[in-house]
XYZ file of N, CA and C in Angstrom:
480
model
N 155.500 115.052 175.616
C 154.827 113.551 175.397
C 155.127 113.064 173.825
N 155.484 111.741 174.191
C 156.103 110.889 173.087
C 154.593 110.062 172.206
N 154.882 110.256 170.944
C 153.561 110.156 170.005
C 153.614 108.321 170.113
N 152.262 108.202 170.118
C 151.816 106.781 170.688
C 150.410 106.938 170.191
N 150.035 105.449 169.858
C 148.386 105.279 169.331
C 147.531 106.228 169.700
N 146.746 106.565 168.968
C 145.429 107.444 169.495
C 145.683 109.174 170.049
N 147.209 109.263 169.539
C 147.450 110.646 169.448
C 147.543 111.391 168.366
N 146.843 112.682 168.548
C 146.748 113.664 167.326
C 148.426 113.983 167.202
N 148.690 114.124 166.297
C 150.078 114.479 165.563
C 150.319 115.388 164.369
N 150.863 116.504 164.615
C 151.186 117.439 163.460
C 152.724 117.521 163.196
N 152.863 117.426 161.795
C 154.279 117.469 161.630
C 154.601 118.369 160.035
N 155.942 118.845 160.170
C 156.410 119.418 158.769
C 156.853 118.344 158.191
N 156.917 118.086 156.666
C 157.824 117.163 155.985
C 158.385 117.736 154.665
N 159.114 117.120 154.131
C 159.694 117.412 152.893
C 159.958 115.814 152.304
N 159.229 115.533 151.250
C 159.596 114.093 150.433
C 160.153 114.069 149.472
N 161.293 113.461 149.537
C 162.270 113.638 148.159
C 162.360 111.916 147.416
N 162.820 111.778 146.281
C 163.104 110.877 145.551
C 164.323 110.183 145.729
N 164.604 109.437 145.082
C 166.235 108.872 144.851
C 167.058 110.045 144.644
N 167.032 110.652 143.789
C 167.647 111.764 143.162
C 167.758 113.058 144.031
N 166.791 113.093 145.069
C 166.759 114.533 145.870
C 165.711 115.226 145.300
N 164.992 114.976 144.152
C 163.970 115.569 143.762
C 162.923 115.817 144.889
N 162.325 116.901 145.176
C 161.092 117.321 145.828
C 159.713 116.570 145.289
N 159.133 115.818 145.824
C 158.110 115.054 145.428
C 156.820 115.899 146.146
N 156.939 116.241 147.363
C 155.983 116.893 147.980
C 156.601 117.346 149.484
N 155.737 118.345 149.870
C 156.168 119.116 150.836
C 155.299 119.816 151.842
N 155.518 119.977 152.996
C 154.252 121.215 153.751
C 154.927 122.451 153.896
N 155.925 122.772 153.169
C 156.732 123.998 153.348
C 155.766 125.079 152.884
N 155.384 126.201 153.483
C 154.444 127.223 153.155
C 153.273 126.876 153.550
N 152.539 125.528 154.312
C 151.258 125.217 154.342
C 151.190 124.791 156.075
N 150.110 124.618 156.528
C 149.785 123.722 157.766
C 150.790 122.815 157.749
N 151.160 122.255 159.007
C 151.647 121.001 159.074
C 150.843 119.943 158.689
N 151.431 118.784 158.631
C 150.155 117.557 158.275
C 149.673 117.084 159.777
N 148.593 116.799 159.791
C 147.908 116.332 160.934
C 146.974 114.802 161.082
N 147.423 114.099 161.638
C 146.774 112.727 161.799
C 146.738 112.095 163.233
N 145.777 111.020 163.040
C 145.699 109.958 164.507
C 146.639 108.980 164.542
N 147.680 109.189 165.322
C 148.473 108.009 165.167
C 147.994 106.619 165.408
N 148.331 105.460 164.723
C 147.834 104.328 164.935
C 146.776 103.710 163.993
N 146.289 105.129 163.165
C 145.107 104.383 162.184
C 145.158 104.316 160.989
N 146.396 104.504 160.459
C 146.995 104.012 159.135
C 146.505 105.007 158.239
N 146.804 106.225 158.452
C 146.167 107.153 157.772
C 147.565 108.067 157.110
N 148.857 107.393 157.298
C 150.093 107.680 156.680
C 150.898 106.505 156.630
N 151.957 106.484 155.515
C 152.267 105.364 154.892
C 153.023 104.489 156.061
N 153.162 103.416 156.314
C 153.503 102.640 157.311
C 154.794 102.993 158.252
N 155.804 102.891 156.830
C 157.386 103.101 157.374
C 157.274 104.333 158.174
N 156.302 105.445 157.842
C 156.808 107.072 158.187
C 156.067 106.869 159.369
N 154.876 106.185 159.574
C 154.454 105.873 161.120
C 155.352 105.288 161.975
N 155.730 104.289 161.792
C 156.719 103.744 162.480
C 157.703 104.516 162.991
N 158.402 105.414 162.305
C 159.425 106.263 162.473
C 158.892 107.152 163.385
N 157.950 107.573 163.363
C 157.272 108.625 164.504
C 156.990 108.581 165.565
N 157.038 107.095 165.774
C 156.221 106.209 167.141
C 157.387 106.812 168.406
N 157.060 107.390 169.452
C 157.990 107.694 170.500
C 158.701 108.711 170.233
N 158.467 109.546 168.991
C 159.150 110.891 168.990
C 158.209 112.254 169.734
N 158.813 112.983 169.747
C 158.114 114.368 170.652
C 158.305 115.273 169.837
N 157.810 116.460 170.352
C 157.481 117.819 169.409
C 158.871 118.687 169.774
N 159.254 118.708 168.496
C 160.491 119.441 168.222
C 161.789 118.742 167.580
N 161.172 117.230 168.030
C 162.370 116.367 167.193
C 162.332 116.684 165.481
N 163.536 116.683 164.940
C 163.795 116.802 163.525
C 164.676 115.493 162.958
N 164.300 114.877 161.894
C 164.949 113.425 161.863
C 164.794 113.199 160.110
N 165.682 112.318 159.508
C 165.322 112.283 158.233
C 164.882 110.510 158.260
N 164.137 109.884 157.511
C 164.128 108.510 157.335
C 163.719 108.035 155.797
N 164.218 106.972 155.699
C 164.050 106.367 154.226
C 163.021 104.947 154.503
N 162.150 105.396 153.601
C 160.920 104.212 153.883
C 160.991 103.370 152.360
N 161.365 102.206 152.743
C 161.173 101.222 151.610
C 159.768 101.013 150.830
N 159.611 100.736 149.635
C 158.365 100.562 149.035
C 157.233 99.739 149.625
N 158.114 98.741 150.416
C 157.031 97.906 151.044
C 156.416 98.308 152.126
N 156.845 99.380 152.824
C 156.127 100.219 154.074
C 155.771 101.771 153.548
N 156.033 101.707 152.112
C 155.504 103.073 151.700
C 153.988 102.701 150.888
N 154.174 102.905 149.623
C 153.053 102.758 148.412
C 153.303 101.558 147.921
N 154.041 100.495 148.246
C 153.796 99.144 147.666
C 154.581 99.067 146.487
N 155.130 98.004 146.318
C 155.996 97.439 145.218
C 155.034 97.721 143.919
N 155.841 97.877 142.668
C 155.137 97.792 141.280
C 154.291 96.474 140.987
N 153.310 96.702 140.480
C 152.723 95.249 140.041
C 152.346 95.530 138.642
N 153.343 94.681 137.885
C 153.292 94.871 136.186
C 152.021 94.434 135.890
N 151.074 93.593 136.275
C 149.602 93.153 135.999
C 148.594 94.366 135.973
N 149.043 95.502 136.747
C 148.058 96.634 137.112
C 148.187 97.555 135.626
N 149.052 97.363 135.008
C 149.430 98.082 133.580
C 148.840 97.616 132.597
N 147.916 98.280 131.927
C 147.582 97.414 130.673
C 147.107 98.465 129.509
N 146.960 98.000 128.695
C 146.568 99.043 127.310
C 144.953 98.505 126.812
N 144.098 99.849 126.917
C 142.990 99.966 126.497
C 142.501 100.746 125.611
N 141.483 100.311 124.639
C 141.380 101.205 123.777
C 140.962 102.850 123.836
N 141.195 103.548 123.182
C 140.669 104.957 123.507
C 139.295 105.208 123.635
N 138.752 104.509 122.934
C 137.210 104.619 123.146
C 136.731 104.237 124.660
N 137.253 104.059 125.473
C 137.132 103.703 126.738
C 137.050 104.959 127.465
N 137.776 106.219 126.761
C 137.642 107.446 127.445
C 136.650 108.308 126.882
N 135.670 107.858 126.481
C 134.589 108.603 125.796
C 134.158 110.053 126.526
N 134.249 111.163 125.877
C 133.922 112.002 126.634
C 134.818 112.951 126.999
N 136.157 112.494 127.017
C 137.279 112.944 127.224
C 138.009 113.621 125.934
N 137.986 114.719 125.672
C 138.436 115.402 124.564
C 139.906 115.729 124.357
N 140.535 115.818 125.527
C 142.408 115.864 125.214
C 142.915 114.985 126.032
N 142.915 113.921 125.822
C 143.546 112.744 126.966
C 144.893 112.984 126.514
N 145.734 113.016 127.881
C 147.038 113.240 127.878
C 147.712 112.429 128.896
N 148.714 112.191 128.808
C 149.663 111.205 129.867
C 149.560 111.984 131.165
N 149.436 111.124 132.337
C 149.453 112.112 133.568
C 148.110 112.076 134.040
N 147.036 111.975 133.231
C 145.656 112.142 133.769
C 145.341 110.842 134.480
N 144.248 111.192 135.537
C 143.919 110.156 136.315
C 142.706 109.841 136.125
N 141.974 108.849 136.266
C 140.795 108.337 136.224
C 140.722 107.236 137.134
N 139.259 107.111 137.528
C 138.904 105.894 138.576
C 138.284 104.884 137.200
N 138.665 103.522 137.477
C 138.457 102.654 136.840
C 137.829 101.383 137.153
N 137.367 100.301 136.958
C 136.909 99.016 137.565
C 137.987 97.694 137.002
N 137.921 97.111 137.856
C 138.534 95.824 137.769
C 138.049 94.765 138.427
N 138.425 93.341 138.694
C 137.817 91.813 139.247
C 137.364 92.271 140.513
N 138.481 93.453 141.422
C 138.464 93.805 142.598
C 137.498 94.572 142.998
N 136.966 95.444 141.953
C 136.081 96.742 142.148
C 136.713 98.411 141.596
N 136.637 99.174 142.390
C 137.491 100.601 141.468
C 138.632 100.354 142.021
N 139.460 100.920 140.978
C 140.704 101.216 140.784
C 141.344 102.579 140.329
N 142.218 103.444 140.833
C 142.502 104.474 140.249
C 143.686 104.164 139.320
N 143.614 104.824 138.278
C 144.773 104.564 137.115
C 145.224 105.504 136.691
N 146.281 106.089 136.319
C 147.043 106.882 135.543
C 147.490 106.796 133.815
N 147.106 107.413 133.271
C 147.267 107.515 131.626
C 148.855 107.610 131.853
N 149.628 106.407 131.179
C 150.828 106.447 130.970
C 151.630 106.815 129.633
N 150.911 105.840 128.661
C 151.168 106.576 127.495
C 149.957 106.184 126.216
N 150.187 107.101 125.391
C 148.970 106.840 124.444
C 149.867 106.863 122.821
N 149.407 105.852 122.461
C 149.900 105.278 120.666
C 148.825 105.255 119.999
N 148.407 106.078 118.870
C 147.447 106.023 118.266
C 145.702 105.698 119.160
N 145.224 104.429 118.802
C 144.145 104.345 119.693
C 144.164 103.516 120.866
N 145.229 102.897 121.175
C 145.984 102.364 122.112
C 146.144 103.320 123.544
N 145.936 103.077 124.532
C 146.179 103.834 125.908
C 146.459 103.206 126.915
N 147.562 103.548 127.251
C 148.364 102.426 128.467
C 148.136 103.247 129.613
N 147.078 102.474 130.656
C 147.006 102.849 132.059
C 147.830 102.048 133.080
N 148.007 102.869 134.143
C 148.642 102.182 135.326
C 147.839 102.237 136.693
N 147.685 101.223 136.969
C 146.813 101.030 138.438
C 147.669 101.380 139.575
N 148.881 101.053 139.555
C 149.896 101.341 140.433
C 149.743 102.863 141.266
N 150.138 102.845 142.432
C 150.246 104.278 142.799
C 151.323 105.103 141.923
N 151.328 106.169 141.728
C 152.483 106.984 141.081
C 153.710 106.651 141.807
N 153.876 106.351 143.330
C 154.948 106.154 143.964
C 155.321 104.829 144.414
N 154.443 104.038 143.782
C 154.826 102.464 144.141
C 156.150 102.399 143.599
N 156.854 101.240 144.248
C 158.266 100.806 143.905
C 159.473 101.776 144.001
N 158.772 103.031 145.084
C 159.872 104.081 144.947
C 160.067 104.065 146.350
N 161.696 104.173 146.764
C 161.872 104.641 148.260
C 161.726 105.731 148.646
N 161.352 106.167 149.702
C 160.489 107.569 150.096
C 161.359 108.214 151.059
N 161.805 109.271 150.694
C 162.692 109.996 151.852
C 162.555 111.167 152.166
N 162.035 111.091 153.651
C 161.343 112.032 154.227
C 161.990 112.787 155.131
N 162.075 114.116 155.465
C 162.820 115.070 156.298
C 161.463 115.267 157.106
N 161.580 115.362 158.516
C 160.351 115.762 159.261
C 160.821 116.668 160.461
N 159.706 117.313 160.855
C 159.950 117.919 161.996
C 158.776 118.081 162.905
N 158.455 117.333 163.902
C 157.131 116.840 164.826
C 156.762 118.734 165.490
N 155.757 118.982 165.107
C 154.986 120.039 165.628
C 154.258 120.017 166.438
N 153.531 118.939 166.705
C 152.566 118.631 167.550
C 152.289 117.184 168.179
N 152.218 116.888 169.462
C 151.661 115.965 170.127
C 150.807 115.981 171.254
N 149.258 115.240 171.099
C 148.337 115.656 172.321
C 147.767 114.351 171.998
N 146.702 114.436 173.088
C 145.680 113.186 173.032
C 144.511 113.357 172.065
N 144.415 112.546 171.338
C 143.111 112.808 170.360
C 141.854 112.659 171.185
N 141.102 113.754 170.936
C 139.589 113.845 171.583
C 138.823 112.625 171.045
N 137.796 112.366 172.050
C 136.796 111.018 171.412
C 136.401 111.615 170.277
N 135.760 112.731 169.960
C 135.239 113.111 168.620
C 135.940 112.960 167.594
N 137.467 113.192 167.803
C 138.343 113.032 166.788
C 138.685 111.403 166.476
N 138.723 110.633 167.278
C 138.721 109.126 167.173
C 137.241 108.671 166.664
N 136.270 109.331 167.069
C 134.982 108.590 166.421
C 134.901 108.916 164.860
N 135.379 110.454 164.324
C 135.672 110.608 163.083
C 136.431 110.372 162.478
N 137.655 109.999 162.989
C 138.949 109.268 162.053
C 139.837 110.503 161.668
N 139.442 111.470 162.182
C 140.669 112.695 161.477
C 140.964 113.920 162.814
N 141.823 114.481 162.790
C 141.907 115.780 163.616
C 141.326 116.924 162.986
N 140.662 117.503 164.196
C 139.648 118.872 164.097
C 140.767 119.729 164.452
N 140.087 121.071 163.756
C 141.013 122.164 163.768
C 142.084 122.475 163.375
N 142.943 123.315 163.636
C 144.320 123.998 163.119
C 145.208 122.333 162.530
N 145.280 122.583 161.024
C 146.061 121.484 160.671
C 145.347 120.350 160.429
N 144.069 120.141 160.649
C 143.057 119.025 160.393
C 142.082 119.450 159.637
N 140.755 118.647 160.060
C 139.637 119.047 159.554
C 138.555 119.907 160.392
N 137.814 120.824 159.462
C 136.901 121.773 160.000
C 135.736 121.469 159.482
N 134.732 121.213 160.582
C 133.240 120.879 160.251
C 132.351 122.329 160.224
């Protein structure tokens, strides 16, 4: 069976950056399971999986535009440390949910200088080319229940 919309797909992957450093991997874990065509994984990877079958192994490079997007400088702001009341040990790399004109936004603390805290609302992988090594481990029709719930049930998926 070839991967197409409304199929339950599972695959192992290793994601690396331009220098070959591993960013994420399913190694030692269950394969990642998703419903194809529902936008649950980055668009460039989903396009590369289209038409593939169980056992296929391949590498794909996903551009920022087809991954986590390009970086937007306007999403980097400096805010007063007082905005983090109740946080005892504020450190770079910590993530918080904030608000902007469009609603809620996830931000990462990127720098702390005295009473000034720089936060970045870009996805941590925005602007990066994503290098995936993939092995497809399962392809089947998604059940009506899975389609209604928007996720895979059972092995590698959600357990109710």
